[in-house]
PDB file of C-alpha atoms and ligand atoms in Angstrom:
ATOM      1  CA  MET A 119     -49.961 167.763 166.795  1.00  0.00           C
ATOM      2  CA  SER A 120     -47.288 169.939 168.324  1.00  0.00           C
ATOM      3  CA  LEU A 121     -43.841 169.569 166.842  1.00  0.00           C
ATOM      4  CA  PRO A 122     -41.423 167.602 168.981  1.00  0.00           C
ATOM      5  CA  GLY A 123     -37.949 168.878 169.637  1.00  0.00           C
ATOM      6  CA  ALA A 124     -38.306 172.440 170.770  1.00  0.00           C
ATOM      7  CA  ASP A 125     -40.772 172.255 173.640  1.00  0.00           C
ATOM      8  CA  GLY A 126     -39.539 169.505 175.915  1.00  0.00           C
ATOM      9  CA  PRO A 127     -39.777 165.738 175.796  1.00  0.00           C
ATOM     10  CA  HIS A 128     -42.428 163.985 173.754  1.00  0.00           C
ATOM     11  CA  LEU A 129     -44.238 160.712 173.725  1.00  0.00           C
ATOM     12  CA  PHE A 130     -43.904 158.840 170.414  1.00  0.00           C
ATOM     13  CA  VAL A 131     -46.048 155.872 169.497  1.00  0.00           C
ATOM     14  CA  VAL A 132     -44.649 153.520 166.863  1.00  0.00           C
ATOM     15  CA  SER A 133     -47.142 151.113 165.285  1.00  0.00           C
ATOM     16  CA  GLY A 134     -47.367 148.970 162.205  1.00  0.00           C
ATOM     17  CA  PRO A 135     -47.999 145.401 161.154  1.00  0.00           C
ATOM     18  CA  SER A 136     -46.118 142.645 162.912  1.00  0.00           C
ATOM     19  CA  GLY A 137     -42.951 142.048 160.913  1.00  0.00           C
ATOM     20  CA  ALA A 138     -42.846 145.556 159.374  1.00  0.00           C
ATOM     21  CA  GLY A 139     -39.608 146.176 161.238  1.00  0.00           C
ATOM     22  CA  LYS A 140     -40.731 148.382 164.141  1.00  0.00           C
ATOM     23  CA  GLY A 141     -38.359 146.722 166.579  1.00  0.00           C
ATOM     24  CA  THR A 142     -35.456 146.884 164.137  1.00  0.00           C
ATOM     25  CA  VAL A 143     -36.024 150.570 163.313  1.00  0.00           C
ATOM     26  CA  VAL A 144     -36.509 151.531 166.965  1.00  0.00           C
ATOM     27  CA  ARG A 145     -33.307 149.680 167.949  1.00  0.00           C
ATOM     28  CA  GLY A 146     -31.460 151.625 165.239  1.00  0.00           C
ATOM     29  CA  VAL A 147     -32.779 154.898 166.642  1.00  0.00           C
ATOM     30  CA  LEU A 148     -31.877 153.986 170.241  1.00  0.00           C
ATOM     31  CA  GLY A 149     -28.350 153.185 169.084  1.00  0.00           C
ATOM     32  CA  GLN A 150     -27.989 156.814 168.058  1.00  0.00           C
ATOM     33  CA  ARG A 151     -30.199 158.370 170.739  1.00  0.00           C
ATOM     34  CA  PRO A 152     -29.476 156.478 173.965  1.00  0.00           C
ATOM     35  CA  ASP A 153     -31.242 159.261 175.852  1.00  0.00           C
ATOM     36  CA  VAL A 154     -34.589 158.118 174.397  1.00  0.00           C
ATOM     37  CA  TRP A 155     -36.482 155.813 176.735  1.00  0.00           C
ATOM     38  CA  LEU A 156     -38.273 152.761 175.304  1.00  0.00           C
ATOM     39  CA  SER A 157     -41.411 151.772 177.179  1.00  0.00           C
ATOM     40  CA  VAL A 158     -41.531 148.116 178.304  1.00  0.00           C
ATOM     41  CA  SER A 159     -45.067 146.775 177.896  1.00  0.00           C
ATOM     42  CA  ALA A 160     -46.774 144.211 180.059  1.00  0.00           C
ATOM     43  CA  THR A 161     -48.133 141.210 178.188  1.00  0.00           C
ATOM     44  CA  THR A 162     -49.822 137.884 178.805  1.00  0.00           C
ATOM     45  CA  ARG A 163     -48.168 136.457 175.664  1.00  0.00           C
ATOM     46  CA  PRO A 164     -45.607 133.739 176.401  1.00  0.00           C
ATOM     47  CA  ALA A 165     -41.995 134.843 176.007  1.00  0.00           C
ATOM     48  CA  ARG A 166     -40.291 133.909 172.734  1.00  0.00           C
ATOM     49  CA  PRO A 167     -36.897 132.227 172.945  1.00  0.00           C
ATOM     50  CA  GLY A 168     -34.341 134.881 173.875  1.00  0.00           C
ATOM     51  CA  GLU A 169     -36.876 137.412 175.163  1.00  0.00           C
ATOM     52  CA  ARG A 170     -36.053 138.695 178.646  1.00  0.00           C
ATOM     53  CA  HIS A 171     -38.523 139.621 181.384  1.00  0.00           C
ATOM     54  CA  GLY A 172     -38.362 143.326 182.182  1.00  0.00           C
ATOM     55  CA  ILE A 173     -36.344 144.119 179.052  1.00  0.00           C
ATOM     56  CA  ASP A 174     -38.449 143.002 176.080  1.00  0.00           C
ATOM     57  CA  TYR A 175     -41.715 142.788 178.007  1.00  0.00           C
ATOM     58  CA  ARG A 176     -42.994 142.327 181.513  1.00  0.00           C
ATOM     59  CA  PHE A 177     -44.435 138.832 181.098  1.00  0.00           C
ATOM     60  CA  VAL A 178     -47.407 138.545 183.442  1.00  0.00           C
ATOM     61  CA  SER A 179     -50.322 136.166 184.026  1.00  0.00           C
ATOM     62  CA  VAL A 180     -53.871 137.099 183.001  1.00  0.00           C
ATOM     63  CA  PRO A 181     -54.896 137.790 186.657  1.00  0.00           C
ATOM     64  CA  GLU A 182     -51.789 139.951 187.167  1.00  0.00           C
ATOM     65  CA  PHE A 183     -52.592 141.866 183.978  1.00  0.00           C
ATOM     66  CA  ARG A 184     -56.206 142.424 185.056  1.00  0.00           C
ATOM     67  CA  ALA A 185     -55.049 143.669 188.463  1.00  0.00           C
ATOM     68  CA  MET A 186     -52.680 146.180 186.837  1.00  0.00           C
ATOM     69  CA  ARG A 187     -55.478 147.409 184.589  1.00  0.00           C
ATOM     70  CA  GLU A 188     -57.985 147.670 187.445  1.00  0.00           C
ATOM     71  CA  ARG A 189     -55.528 149.629 189.608  1.00  0.00           C
ATOM     72  CA  GLY A 190     -55.195 152.144 186.769  1.00  0.00           C
ATOM     73  CA  ASP A 191     -51.504 151.283 186.350  1.00  0.00           C
ATOM     74  CA  LEU A 192     -51.800 151.121 182.548  1.00  0.00           C
ATOM     75  CA  LEU A 193     -51.784 154.156 180.286  1.00  0.00           C
ATOM     76  CA  GLU A 194     -53.557 152.014 177.684  1.00  0.00           C
ATOM     77  CA  SER A 195     -54.257 148.344 177.130  1.00  0.00           C
ATOM     78  CA  ALA A 196     -55.574 146.200 174.298  1.00  0.00           C
ATOM     79  CA  GLU A 197     -56.063 142.641 173.192  1.00  0.00           C
ATOM     80  CA  VAL A 198     -53.831 141.875 170.208  1.00  0.00           C
ATOM     81  CA  TYR A 199     -53.665 138.511 168.386  1.00  0.00           C
ATOM     82  CA  GLY A 200     -55.464 136.907 171.342  1.00  0.00           C
ATOM     83  CA  ASN A 201     -53.172 138.194 174.131  1.00  0.00           C
ATOM     84  CA  HIS A 202     -53.343 141.205 176.445  1.00  0.00           C
ATOM     85  CA  TYR A 203     -50.814 144.022 176.118  1.00  0.00           C
ATOM     86  CA  GLY A 204     -50.558 147.259 178.082  1.00  0.00           C
ATOM     87  CA  THR A 205     -48.288 150.239 178.744  1.00  0.00           C
ATOM     88  CA  PRO A 206     -47.318 150.785 182.408  1.00  0.00           C
ATOM     89  CA  ARG A 207     -48.069 154.434 183.062  1.00  0.00           C
ATOM     90  CA  GLN A 208     -45.609 155.325 185.812  1.00  0.00           C
ATOM     91  CA  PRO A 209     -42.329 154.558 183.985  1.00  0.00           C
ATOM     92  CA  VAL A 210     -43.489 156.596 180.965  1.00  0.00           C
ATOM     93  CA  ASP A 211     -44.313 159.590 183.143  1.00  0.00           C
ATOM     94  CA  ARG A 212     -41.064 159.236 185.101  1.00  0.00           C
ATOM     95  CA  ALA A 213     -38.983 159.308 181.898  1.00  0.00           C
ATOM     96  CA  LEU A 214     -40.902 162.314 180.531  1.00  0.00           C
ATOM     97  CA  ALA A 215     -40.430 164.102 183.890  1.00  0.00           C
ATOM     98  CA  GLN A 216     -36.678 163.442 183.554  1.00  0.00           C
ATOM     99  CA  GLY A 217     -36.799 165.224 180.207  1.00  0.00           C
ATOM    100  CA  ARG A 218     -36.414 162.095 178.074  1.00  0.00           C
ATOM    101  CA  ASP A 219     -38.347 161.431 174.879  1.00  0.00           C
ATOM    102  CA  VAL A 220     -40.306 158.186 175.156  1.00  0.00           C
ATOM    103  CA  ILE A 221     -41.131 155.615 172.474  1.00  0.00           C
ATOM    104  CA  CYS A 222     -43.983 153.127 172.933  1.00  0.00           C
ATOM    105  CA  GLU A 223     -44.421 150.333 170.404  1.00  0.00           C
ATOM    106  CA  LEU A 224     -48.171 149.737 170.295  1.00  0.00           C
ATOM    107  CA  ASP A 225     -50.861 148.363 168.044  1.00  0.00           C
ATOM    108  CA  VAL A 226     -53.384 150.740 166.441  1.00  0.00           C
ATOM    109  CA  GLN A 227     -55.849 150.470 169.373  1.00  0.00           C
ATOM    110  CA  GLY A 228     -53.049 151.519 171.728  1.00  0.00           C
ATOM    111  CA  ALA A 229     -52.056 154.398 169.439  1.00  0.00           C
ATOM    112  CA  VAL A 230     -55.634 155.716 169.374  1.00  0.00           C
ATOM    113  CA  SER A 231     -55.975 155.399 173.185  1.00  0.00           C
ATOM    114  CA  VAL A 232     -52.691 157.224 173.799  1.00  0.00           C
ATOM    115  CA  LYS A 233     -53.641 160.032 171.403  1.00  0.00           C
ATOM    116  CA  ARG A 234     -56.945 160.427 173.263  1.00  0.00           C
ATOM    117  CA  ALA A 235     -55.239 160.486 176.669  1.00  0.00           C
ATOM    118  CA  ARG A 236     -52.218 162.546 175.535  1.00  0.00           C
ATOM    119  CA  PRO A 237     -53.111 164.685 172.490  1.00  0.00           C
ATOM    120  CA  GLN A 238     -49.484 165.891 172.254  1.00  0.00           C
ATOM    121  CA  ALA A 239     -48.316 162.343 171.456  1.00  0.00           C
ATOM    122  CA  VAL A 240     -46.820 161.853 167.990  1.00  0.00           C
ATOM    123  CA  LEU A 241     -48.046 158.745 166.151  1.00  0.00           C
ATOM    124  CA  VAL A 242     -45.708 157.033 163.661  1.00  0.00           C
ATOM    125  CA  PHE A 243     -46.761 154.167 161.407  1.00  0.00           C
ATOM    126  CA  VAL A 244     -43.999 151.853 160.166  1.00  0.00           C
ATOM    127  CA  GLU A 245     -45.076 150.259 156.912  1.00  0.00           C
ATOM    128  CA  PRO A 246     -43.428 147.450 154.935  1.00  0.00           C
ATOM    129  CA  PRO A 247     -42.751 148.194 151.235  1.00  0.00           C
ATOM    130  CA  SER A 248     -45.423 145.590 150.352  1.00  0.00           C
ATOM    131  CA  LEU A 249     -47.475 142.850 151.995  1.00  0.00           C
ATOM    132  CA  ASP A 250     -45.326 140.282 150.134  1.00  0.00           C
ATOM    133  CA  ASP A 251     -42.241 141.749 151.817  1.00  0.00           C
ATOM    134  CA  LEU A 252     -44.084 141.659 155.129  1.00  0.00           C
ATOM    135  CA  PHE A 253     -44.836 137.956 154.754  1.00  0.00           C
ATOM    136  CA  LEU A 254     -41.215 137.175 153.863  1.00  0.00           C
ATOM    137  CA  ARG A 255     -39.908 139.194 156.835  1.00  0.00           C
ATOM    138  CA  LEU A 256     -42.311 137.670 159.280  1.00  0.00           C
ATOM    139  CA  ARG A 257     -41.562 134.157 158.064  1.00  0.00           C
ATOM    140  CA  GLY A 258     -37.844 134.918 157.896  1.00  0.00           C
ATOM    141  CA  ARG A 259     -37.847 136.048 161.536  1.00  0.00           C
ATOM    142  CA  GLY A 260     -38.786 132.463 162.397  1.00  0.00           C
ATOM    143  CA  THR A 261     -40.745 133.362 165.529  1.00  0.00           C
ATOM    144  CA  GLU A 262     -44.279 132.501 164.420  1.00  0.00           C
ATOM    145  CA  ASP A 263     -45.913 129.135 163.785  1.00  0.00           C
ATOM    146  CA  PRO A 264     -48.171 128.907 160.676  1.00  0.00           C
ATOM    147  CA  PRO A 265     -51.447 129.826 162.512  1.00  0.00           C
ATOM    148  CA  SER A 266     -49.788 132.865 164.103  1.00  0.00           C
ATOM    149  CA  LEU A 267     -48.309 133.875 160.730  1.00  0.00           C
ATOM    150  CA  THR A 268     -51.781 133.731 159.152  1.00  0.00           C
ATOM    151  CA  LYS A 269     -53.329 135.708 162.034  1.00  0.00           C
ATOM    152  CA  ARG A 270     -50.657 138.410 161.758  1.00  0.00           C
ATOM    153  CA  MET A 271     -50.950 138.665 157.946  1.00  0.00           C
ATOM    154  CA  LYS A 272     -54.758 138.994 158.172  1.00  0.00           C
ATOM    155  CA  ALA A 273     -54.385 141.715 160.812  1.00  0.00           C
ATOM    156  CA  ALA A 274     -51.843 143.521 158.588  1.00  0.00           C
ATOM    157  CA  TYR A 275     -54.486 144.197 155.913  1.00  0.00           C
ATOM    158  CA  GLU A 276     -56.651 145.918 158.539  1.00  0.00           C
ATOM    159  CA  GLU A 277     -53.758 147.788 160.155  1.00  0.00           C
ATOM    160  CA  VAL A 278     -52.580 149.306 156.882  1.00  0.00           C
ATOM    161  CA  LYS A 279     -56.109 150.688 156.369  1.00  0.00           C
ATOM    162  CA  ASN A 280     -55.657 152.708 159.589  1.00  0.00           C
ATOM    163  CA  LYS A 281     -52.432 154.420 158.615  1.00  0.00           C
ATOM    164  CA  GLY A 282     -54.298 157.688 157.914  1.00  0.00           C
ATOM    165  CA  LEU A 283     -54.728 158.101 161.696  1.00  0.00           C
ATOM    166  CA  TYR A 284     -50.977 158.581 162.144  1.00  0.00           C
ATOM    167  CA  ASP A 285     -48.977 161.812 162.112  1.00  0.00           C
ATOM    168  CA  HIS A 286     -46.136 160.217 160.089  1.00  0.00           C
ATOM    169  CA  ILE A 287     -45.739 157.153 157.878  1.00  0.00           C
ATOM    170  CA  VAL A 288     -42.287 155.603 157.572  1.00  0.00           C
ATOM    171  CA  VAL A 289     -41.845 153.014 154.829  1.00  0.00           C
ATOM    172  CA  ASN A 290     -39.250 150.550 156.073  1.00  0.00           C
ATOM    173  CA  ASP A 291     -37.617 149.705 152.759  1.00  0.00           C
ATOM    174  CA  ALA A 292     -33.916 150.281 153.447  1.00  0.00           C
ATOM    175  CA  ILE A 293     -33.384 150.063 157.181  1.00  0.00           C
ATOM    176  CA  ASP A 294     -30.876 152.959 157.365  1.00  0.00           C
ATOM    177  CA  LYS A 295     -33.287 155.327 155.624  1.00  0.00           C
ATOM    178  CA  ALA A 296     -36.137 154.322 157.918  1.00  0.00           C
ATOM    179  CA  VAL A 297     -33.947 154.913 160.998  1.00  0.00           C
ATOM    180  CA  GLU A 298     -32.852 158.291 159.626  1.00  0.00           C
ATOM    181  CA  ARG A 299     -36.451 159.308 159.063  1.00  0.00           C
ATOM    182  CA  LEU A 300     -37.573 158.308 162.561  1.00  0.00           C
ATOM    183  CA  LEU A 301     -34.629 160.306 163.959  1.00  0.00           C
ATOM    184  CA  LEU A 302     -35.863 163.379 162.043  1.00  0.00           C
ATOM    185  CA  ILE A 303     -39.355 162.842 163.439  1.00  0.00           C
ATOM    186  CA  LEU A 304     -37.953 162.641 166.965  1.00  0.00           C
ATOM    187  CA  ASP A 305     -35.966 165.803 166.427  1.00  0.00           C
ATOM    188  CA  GLY A 306     -39.084 167.592 165.196  1.00  0.00           C
ATOM    189  CA  THR A 307     -37.468 168.447 161.871  1.00  0.00           C
ATOM    190  CA  GLU A 308     -39.638 166.105 159.792  1.00  0.00           C
ATOM    191  CA  THR A 309     -42.705 168.031 158.703  1.00  0.00           C
ATOM    192  CA  ARG A 310     -43.834 165.634 155.964  1.00  0.00           C
ATOM    193  CA  LYS A 311     -46.411 163.031 156.828  1.00  0.00           C
ATOM    194  CA  GLY A 312     -44.903 160.574 154.321  1.00  0.00           C
ATOM    195  CA  PRO A 313     -44.667 157.911 153.048  1.00  0.00           C
ATOM    196  CA  HIS A 314     -41.132 158.652 152.028  1.00  0.00           C
ATOM    197  CA  THR A 315     -39.074 155.810 150.585  1.00  0.00           C
ATOM    198  CA  GLN A 316     -36.120 157.652 149.073  1.00  0.00           C
TER     199      GLN A 316
HETATM  200  P1  ADP B 157     -41.729 144.114 164.106  1.00  0.00           P
HETATM  201  O1  ADP B 157     -41.052 144.641 165.344  1.00  0.00           O
HETATM  202  O2  ADP B 157     -42.446 145.174 163.344  1.00  0.00           O
HETATM  203  O3  ADP B 157     -42.600 142.916 164.347  1.00  0.00           O
HETATM  204  P2  ADP B 157     -39.021 143.225 163.365  1.00  0.00           P
HETATM  205  O4  ADP B 157     -38.215 144.433 163.704  1.00  0.00           O
HETATM  206  O5  ADP B 157     -38.951 142.050 164.271  1.00  0.00           O
HETATM  207  O6  ADP B 157     -40.563 143.617 163.103  1.00  0.00           O
HETATM  208  O7  ADP B 157     -38.591 142.786 161.892  1.00  0.00           O
HETATM  209  C1  ADP B 157     -39.158 141.633 161.273  1.00  0.00           C
HETATM  210  C2  ADP B 157     -38.064 140.922 160.464  1.00  0.00           C
HETATM  211  O8  ADP B 157     -37.745 141.703 159.326  1.00  0.00           O
HETATM  212  C3  ADP B 157     -36.785 140.715 161.255  1.00  0.00           C
HETATM  213  O9  ADP B 157     -36.250 139.444 160.938  1.00  0.00           O
HETATM  214  C4  ADP B 157     -35.882 141.862 160.753  1.00  0.00           C
HETATM  215  O10 ADP B 157     -34.512 141.503 160.809  1.00  0.00           O
HETATM  216  C5  ADP B 157     -36.350 142.039 159.306  1.00  0.00           C
HETATM  217  N1  ADP B 157     -36.242 143.418 158.812  1.00  0.00           N
HETATM  218  C6  ADP B 157     -36.516 144.556 159.500  1.00  0.00           C
HETATM  219  N2  ADP B 157     -36.331 145.648 158.717  1.00  0.00           N
HETATM  220  C7  ADP B 157     -35.956 145.184 157.508  1.00  0.00           C
HETATM  221  C8  ADP B 157     -35.602 145.826 156.249  1.00  0.00           C
HETATM  222  N3  ADP B 157     -35.632 147.164 156.106  1.00  0.00           N
HETATM  223  N4  ADP B 157     -35.271 145.046 155.212  1.00  0.00           N
HETATM  224  C9  ADP B 157     -35.262 143.686 155.341  1.00  0.00           C
HETATM  225  N5  ADP B 157     -35.556 143.020 156.488  1.00  0.00           N
HETATM  226  C10 ADP B 157     -35.911 143.752 157.555  1.00  0.00           C
HETATM  227  P1  5GP B 158     -45.568 140.991 169.574  1.00  0.00           P
HETATM  228  O1  5GP B 158     -46.377 139.859 170.149  1.00  0.00           O
HETATM  229  O2  5GP B 158     -45.164 140.714 168.131  1.00  0.00           O
HETATM  230  O3  5GP B 158     -44.414 141.405 170.441  1.00  0.00           O
HETATM  231  O4  5GP B 158     -46.520 142.257 169.517  1.00  0.00           O
HETATM  232  C1  5GP B 158     -47.779 142.144 168.932  1.00  0.00           C
HETATM  233  C2  5GP B 158     -48.408 143.505 168.759  1.00  0.00           C
HETATM  234  O5  5GP B 158     -48.701 144.082 170.030  1.00  0.00           O
HETATM  235  C3  5GP B 158     -47.528 144.532 168.029  1.00  0.00           C
HETATM  236  O6  5GP B 158     -48.367 145.245 167.113  1.00  0.00           O
HETATM  237  C4  5GP B 158     -47.071 145.452 169.143  1.00  0.00           C
HETATM  238  O7  5GP B 158     -46.802 146.749 168.682  1.00  0.00           O
HETATM  239  C5  5GP B 158     -48.290 145.442 170.046  1.00  0.00           C
HETATM  240  N1  5GP B 158     -48.000 145.856 171.424  1.00  0.00           N
HETATM  241  C6  5GP B 158     -46.889 145.597 172.151  1.00  0.00           C
HETATM  242  N2  5GP B 158     -46.987 146.151 173.369  1.00  0.00           N
HETATM  243  C7  5GP B 158     -48.191 146.781 173.406  1.00  0.00           C
HETATM  244  C8  5GP B 158     -48.870 147.547 174.401  1.00  0.00           C
HETATM  245  O8  5GP B 158     -48.405 147.794 175.505  1.00  0.00           O
HETATM  246  N3  5GP B 158     -50.097 148.020 174.063  1.00  0.00           N
HETATM  247  C9  5GP B 158     -50.664 147.798 172.854  1.00  0.00           C
HETATM  248  N4  5GP B 158     -51.877 148.345 172.626  1.00  0.00           N
HETATM  249  N5  5GP B 158     -50.058 147.093 171.892  1.00  0.00           N
HETATM  250  C10 5GP B 158     -48.829 146.580 172.171  1.00  0.00           C
END
């Protein structure tokens, strides 16, 4: 891993179990670093109420997704919780070429693929303080029906086992602290791998 900050823009991958707070922490960071560009993934998952096409995701059909993948338009792609997700390559490269740091929110398969394709990428794992907290957050968000909640909790056990693959682990206990820590990682001043909950 090369340290971000000094030598130009970097690609950051943020992963972690569904409900760990990735979206919340990343939003907090973007509030303070509007120059950072957040990648908008393509997905075949149906939009949740309030989600906007082109802002939260590019919502596409399965044939459209396959066509993007076959054209080589995706930097990485994976099947997650029964739907396809992928990172459009061109917007990421455009932002990096403009000198902007880029954040992609991906599952662990995506993180591994990006690291293989772009060894300079910095992988960050956002972890909930406990699986009980994760369940409460996921349920509290009110976006998942019971089967989806169960699927996401089962996946969480597996995902947490993979956290050793990441360059940094951020425990999302207090939101402000987690945001602060991700900001340090972006700035290249965080040398600890973590977890760090203080
Ligand atoms: P993810 O993007 O990882 O799926 P979200 O950012 O949607 O997770 O967060 C899941 C839920 O947990 C949301 O309702 C969010 O408001 C809440 N949440 C996020 N971070 C914290 C935190 N540090 N403490 C308590 N609740 C949190
Ligand atoms: P959700 O359906 O909750 O928005 O996302 C489900 C999972 O898919 C999360 O772990 C999220 O990080 C991951 N994900 C979102 N976009 C992508 C993507 O483009 N590629 C990969 N590999 N995973 C993604």
